Amino acid sequence: MAKEDDSNNLRQIIVNQLEKHSKIEHGINILKAGLSATVFGSVFTSLIDDYIPKTKIEKLTKFVNQIGEDLQKFKNEIDENYIRTEEFLYIFEKTLKSVMESYQEEKISGFRAILINSLRDKTTKQEEKEFFLNLLDSLTGYHFRFLAVFKNPLEWNKQHKNKVRGASMMISLSQILRECFNDIDSDTIKTIISDLYNKGLSTIAPDRLTTMLSGGGIEKLNNALTPIGKKFIEFVTLE
């Protein structure tokens, strides 16, 4: 009976979110009416029709279906009592809202993991769960790509066909990161590293990027995560 009640609670939250979306859609219709009188009105109203309501509903539906699969997969680890708490309802509602506002798959996967891991992990404090949720909201896909490397550099390199070759003599962290992300320029890499360092997730200070190190490769990133960085990346990953 408890599991049925829990499912009903989750369904009701989803319904509430969809009702909120209906109110948003009403506001969108008012916006469309105002735009129609402008020179570019038809272009904007067409974009609104094509993208705003449809994509958000599709995204939310896909996310909810994935959560259902995850709940089934980890059913023996789920804390049923926690589902019925105000603390979990807060995380659930905030997660759904964030998912509807996000377009980056890396972040959506992270929100999904936070939701499920909140139900599985009895050791992480509520404040820490909310901290991770807000932290995830502030990150971009770029940040996630870096954290994925830092989590397990050697395994990442193996999965990417030994993309990072390194050097036998001298090499800098900047050079290693450029080998990891040859689609990202040096200035952007420095900004991302600075963000992760300032948020307390990475041990790499921006001014260390160009320091020359003795020869090596991807293993130079083995200790790139702080303790909170390690806990964060574990909490936003489903394993």
Short mmCIF file of C-alpha atoms in Angstrom, two decimals:
data_model
loop_
_atom_site.label_atom_id
_atom_site.label_comp_id
_atom_site.label_asym_id
_atom_site.label_seq_id
_atom_site.Cartn_x
_atom_site.Cartn_y
_atom_site.Cartn_z
CA MET A 1 0.00 0.00 0.00
CA ALA A 2 2.87 2.34 0.84
CA LYS A 3 4.41 1.94 -2.61
CA GLU A 4 1.06 2.71 -4.24
CA ASP A 5 0.70 5.85 -2.12
CA ASP A 6 4.22 6.91 -3.06
CA SER A 7 3.48 6.46 -6.75
CA ASN A 8 0.31 8.52 -6.37
CA ASN A 9 2.30 11.28 -4.66
CA LEU A 10 4.79 11.38 -7.51
CA ARG A 11 2.02 11.38 -10.10
CA GLN A 12 0.27 14.27 -8.33
CA ILE A 13 3.46 16.34 -8.36
CA ILE A 14 3.81 15.72 -12.09
CA VAL A 15 0.18 16.75 -12.62
CA ASN A 16 0.83 19.94 -10.65
CA GLN A 17 3.81 20.71 -12.85
CA LEU A 18 1.74 20.18 -15.99
CA GLU A 19 -0.97 22.48 -14.61
CA LYS A 20 1.70 25.11 -14.02
CA HIS A 21 2.79 24.57 -17.59
CA SER A 22 -0.79 25.22 -18.74
CA LYS A 23 -0.67 28.59 -16.99
CA ILE A 24 2.65 29.29 -18.70
CA GLU A 25 1.08 28.39 -22.03
CA HIS A 26 -1.75 30.85 -21.36
CA GLY A 27 0.86 33.54 -20.77
CA ILE A 28 2.57 32.54 -23.99
CA ASN A 29 -0.70 33.02 -25.89
CA ILE A 30 -0.96 36.56 -24.49
CA LEU A 31 2.65 37.18 -25.54
CA LYS A 32 1.89 35.90 -29.04
CA ALA A 33 -1.06 38.25 -29.33
CA GLY A 34 1.16 41.19 -28.44
CA LEU A 35 3.91 40.13 -30.83
CA SER A 36 1.55 39.66 -33.76
CA ALA A 37 1.22 43.43 -34.14
CA THR A 38 4.98 43.94 -34.55
CA VAL A 39 7.00 43.86 -37.77
CA PHE A 40 8.56 40.49 -36.95
CA GLY A 41 5.52 39.18 -35.13
CA SER A 42 4.80 36.26 -37.46
CA VAL A 43 8.36 34.96 -37.15
CA PHE A 44 8.34 35.04 -33.37
CA THR A 45 4.87 33.56 -32.98
CA SER A 46 5.90 30.74 -35.31
CA LEU A 47 8.96 30.01 -33.17
CA ILE A 48 6.83 30.04 -30.03
CA ASP A 49 4.32 27.62 -31.57
CA ASP A 50 7.02 25.29 -32.82
CA TYR A 51 9.28 25.09 -29.81
CA ILE A 52 8.17 26.35 -26.42
CA PRO A 53 5.13 24.25 -25.41
CA LYS A 54 5.96 21.11 -27.38
CA THR A 55 9.60 20.69 -26.41
CA LYS A 56 8.99 21.23 -22.70
CA ILE A 57 6.18 18.68 -22.54
CA GLU A 58 8.17 16.14 -24.56
CA LYS A 59 11.23 16.69 -22.38
CA LEU A 60 9.26 16.29 -19.16
CA THR A 61 7.48 13.18 -20.45
CA LYS A 62 10.79 11.57 -21.44
CA PHE A 63 12.33 12.46 -18.08
CA VAL A 64 9.40 11.04 -16.09
CA ASN A 65 9.52 7.80 -18.10
CA GLN A 66 13.23 7.47 -17.38
CA ILE A 67 12.62 8.06 -13.68
CA GLY A 68 10.02 5.28 -13.74
CA GLU A 69 12.59 2.91 -15.23
CA ASP A 70 15.17 3.97 -12.64
CA LEU A 71 12.75 3.41 -9.75
CA GLN A 72 12.10 -0.10 -11.03
CA LYS A 73 15.82 -0.78 -11.50
CA PHE A 74 16.79 0.40 -8.01
CA LYS A 75 13.56 -0.57 -6.22
CA ASN A 76 15.38 -2.57 -3.55
CA GLU A 77 17.52 0.45 -2.62
CA ILE A 78 14.75 3.07 -2.49
CA ASP A 79 13.91 4.66 0.86
CA GLU A 80 10.10 4.56 0.76
CA ASN A 81 9.74 6.70 3.88
CA TYR A 82 11.81 9.50 2.37
CA ILE A 83 9.51 9.68 -0.67
CA ARG A 84 6.70 10.91 1.58
CA THR A 85 8.69 13.74 3.15
CA GLU A 86 8.54 17.46 2.38
CA GLU A 87 12.29 17.37 1.81
CA PHE A 88 11.97 14.97 -1.11
CA LEU A 89 8.98 16.81 -2.55
CA TYR A 90 11.12 19.95 -2.64
CA ILE A 91 13.89 18.16 -4.55
CA PHE A 92 11.40 16.52 -6.91
CA GLU A 93 9.57 19.74 -7.79
CA LYS A 94 12.80 21.71 -8.20
CA THR A 95 14.24 18.94 -10.37
CA LEU A 96 11.23 18.91 -12.71
CA LYS A 97 11.38 22.69 -13.04
CA SER A 98 15.11 22.59 -13.81
CA VAL A 99 14.66 19.82 -16.38
CA MET A 100 12.01 21.83 -18.25
CA GLU A 101 14.35 24.83 -18.33
CA SER A 102 17.46 22.92 -19.41
CA TYR A 103 18.44 21.80 -22.92
CA GLN A 104 21.77 20.13 -22.12
CA GLU A 105 21.56 16.34 -21.93
CA GLU A 106 24.50 16.18 -19.50
CA LYS A 107 22.63 18.33 -17.00
CA ILE A 108 19.33 16.52 -17.47
CA SER A 109 21.11 13.21 -16.77
CA GLY A 110 22.58 14.84 -13.68
CA PHE A 111 19.16 15.94 -12.40
CA ARG A 112 17.88 12.42 -12.99
CA ALA A 113 20.76 11.00 -10.94
CA ILE A 114 20.22 13.47 -8.10
CA LEU A 115 16.56 12.53 -7.87
CA ILE A 116 17.22 8.78 -7.76
CA ASN A 117 20.32 8.98 -5.58
CA SER A 118 18.40 11.13 -3.10
CA LEU A 119 16.12 8.12 -2.61
CA ARG A 120 18.98 5.61 -2.41
CA ASP A 121 21.57 7.43 -0.33
CA LYS A 122 20.79 7.61 3.39
CA THR A 123 24.14 9.13 4.35
CA THR A 124 24.00 12.43 2.44
CA LYS A 125 22.37 15.23 4.43
CA GLN A 126 19.35 17.07 3.03
CA GLU A 127 21.29 20.35 2.92
CA GLU A 128 24.00 18.66 0.87
CA LYS A 129 21.45 17.23 -1.58
CA GLU A 130 19.98 20.70 -2.09
CA PHE A 131 23.49 22.15 -2.42
CA PHE A 132 24.33 19.64 -5.16
CA LEU A 133 21.03 20.39 -6.91
CA ASN A 134 21.70 24.14 -6.94
CA LEU A 135 25.32 23.57 -7.93
CA LEU A 136 24.25 21.41 -10.87
CA ASP A 137 21.88 24.16 -11.97
CA SER A 138 24.81 26.59 -12.17
CA LEU A 139 27.04 24.40 -14.36
CA THR A 140 27.20 24.03 -18.14
CA GLY A 141 27.84 21.10 -20.44
CA TYR A 142 31.49 22.19 -20.64
CA HIS A 143 31.88 21.87 -16.87
CA PHE A 144 30.39 18.39 -17.00
CA ARG A 145 32.79 17.28 -19.72
CA PHE A 146 35.74 18.31 -17.56
CA LEU A 147 34.33 16.63 -14.46
CA ALA A 148 33.81 13.42 -16.43
CA VAL A 149 37.55 13.38 -17.22
CA PHE A 150 38.56 14.26 -13.66
CA LYS A 151 36.40 11.49 -12.19
CA ASN A 152 38.60 8.78 -13.71
CA PRO A 153 41.18 10.13 -16.16
CA LEU A 154 42.71 6.79 -17.15
CA GLU A 155 39.32 5.17 -17.77
CA TRP A 156 38.12 8.21 -19.72
CA ASN A 157 41.20 8.08 -21.93
CA LYS A 158 40.71 4.36 -22.51
CA GLN A 159 37.08 4.91 -23.54
CA HIS A 160 38.23 7.65 -25.92
CA LYS A 161 40.82 5.46 -27.68
CA ASN A 162 43.79 6.96 -25.80
CA LYS A 163 43.07 10.42 -27.12
CA VAL A 164 45.62 11.97 -24.75
CA ARG A 165 49.12 10.88 -25.78
CA GLY A 166 51.08 13.12 -23.44
CA ALA A 167 54.80 13.80 -23.77
CA SER A 168 58.00 12.05 -22.75
CA MET A 169 59.86 15.19 -21.67
CA MET A 170 57.85 18.19 -20.41
CA ILE A 171 54.13 18.95 -20.54
CA SER A 172 51.63 21.34 -18.93
CA LEU A 173 48.10 20.70 -17.66
CA SER A 174 46.87 23.12 -20.31
CA GLN A 175 48.39 20.94 -23.04
CA ILE A 176 46.80 17.81 -21.56
CA LEU A 177 43.39 19.47 -21.41
CA ARG A 178 43.75 20.71 -24.98
CA GLU A 179 44.35 17.08 -26.01
CA CYS A 180 41.19 16.08 -24.12
CA PHE A 181 39.13 18.90 -25.63
CA ASN A 182 40.56 19.96 -28.97
CA ASP A 183 37.26 21.71 -29.75
CA ILE A 184 37.69 24.15 -26.84
CA ASP A 185 40.13 27.07 -27.03
CA SER A 186 42.71 27.83 -24.34
CA ASP A 187 40.90 30.88 -22.93
CA THR A 188 37.68 28.91 -22.46
CA ILE A 189 39.58 26.05 -20.83
CA LYS A 190 41.09 28.52 -18.36
CA THR A 191 37.64 29.94 -17.58
CA ILE A 192 36.15 26.49 -16.97
CA ILE A 193 39.06 25.49 -14.75
CA SER A 194 38.67 28.75 -12.83
CA ASP A 195 34.95 28.10 -12.33
CA LEU A 196 35.51 24.56 -11.05
CA TYR A 197 38.31 25.73 -8.76
CA ASN A 198 36.27 28.62 -7.33
CA LYS A 199 33.29 26.33 -6.73
CA GLY A 200 35.54 24.03 -4.71
CA LEU A 201 35.19 21.10 -7.12
CA SER A 202 38.72 21.01 -8.57
CA THR A 203 42.20 21.22 -7.10
CA ILE A 204 43.61 22.81 -10.27
CA ALA A 205 44.12 26.55 -9.87
CA PRO A 206 44.10 28.51 -13.15
CA ASP A 207 47.68 29.71 -12.63
CA ARG A 208 48.89 26.10 -12.61
CA LEU A 209 47.70 25.41 -16.14
CA THR A 210 50.84 26.60 -17.89
CA THR A 211 53.36 25.27 -15.36
CA MET A 212 55.63 22.77 -17.08
CA LEU A 213 55.67 19.31 -15.50
CA SER A 214 57.87 16.27 -15.99
CA GLY A 215 56.76 14.05 -18.86
CA GLY A 216 53.51 12.16 -18.71
CA GLY A 217 49.91 12.32 -19.86
CA ILE A 218 46.35 11.90 -18.62
CA GLU A 219 47.51 10.54 -15.24
CA LYS A 220 48.50 14.11 -14.33
CA LEU A 221 44.77 14.70 -13.76
CA ASN A 222 44.36 11.84 -11.26
CA ASN A 223 43.97 14.19 -8.29
CA ALA A 224 42.07 16.96 -10.04
CA LEU A 225 38.93 16.60 -7.88
CA THR A 226 38.53 17.87 -4.33
CA PRO A 227 36.69 15.64 -1.81
CA ILE A 228 33.46 17.61 -2.37
CA GLY A 229 34.10 17.41 -6.12
CA LYS A 230 34.31 13.63 -5.92
CA LYS A 231 31.13 13.41 -3.88
CA PHE A 232 29.32 15.77 -6.24
CA ILE A 233 30.22 13.88 -9.42
CA GLU A 234 29.23 10.59 -7.77
CA PHE A 235 25.88 12.04 -6.69
CA VAL A 236 25.05 13.35 -10.16
CA THR A 237 25.93 10.03 -11.79
CA LEU A 238 23.74 6.92 -11.84
CA GLU A 239 25.70 3.75 -11.16
#
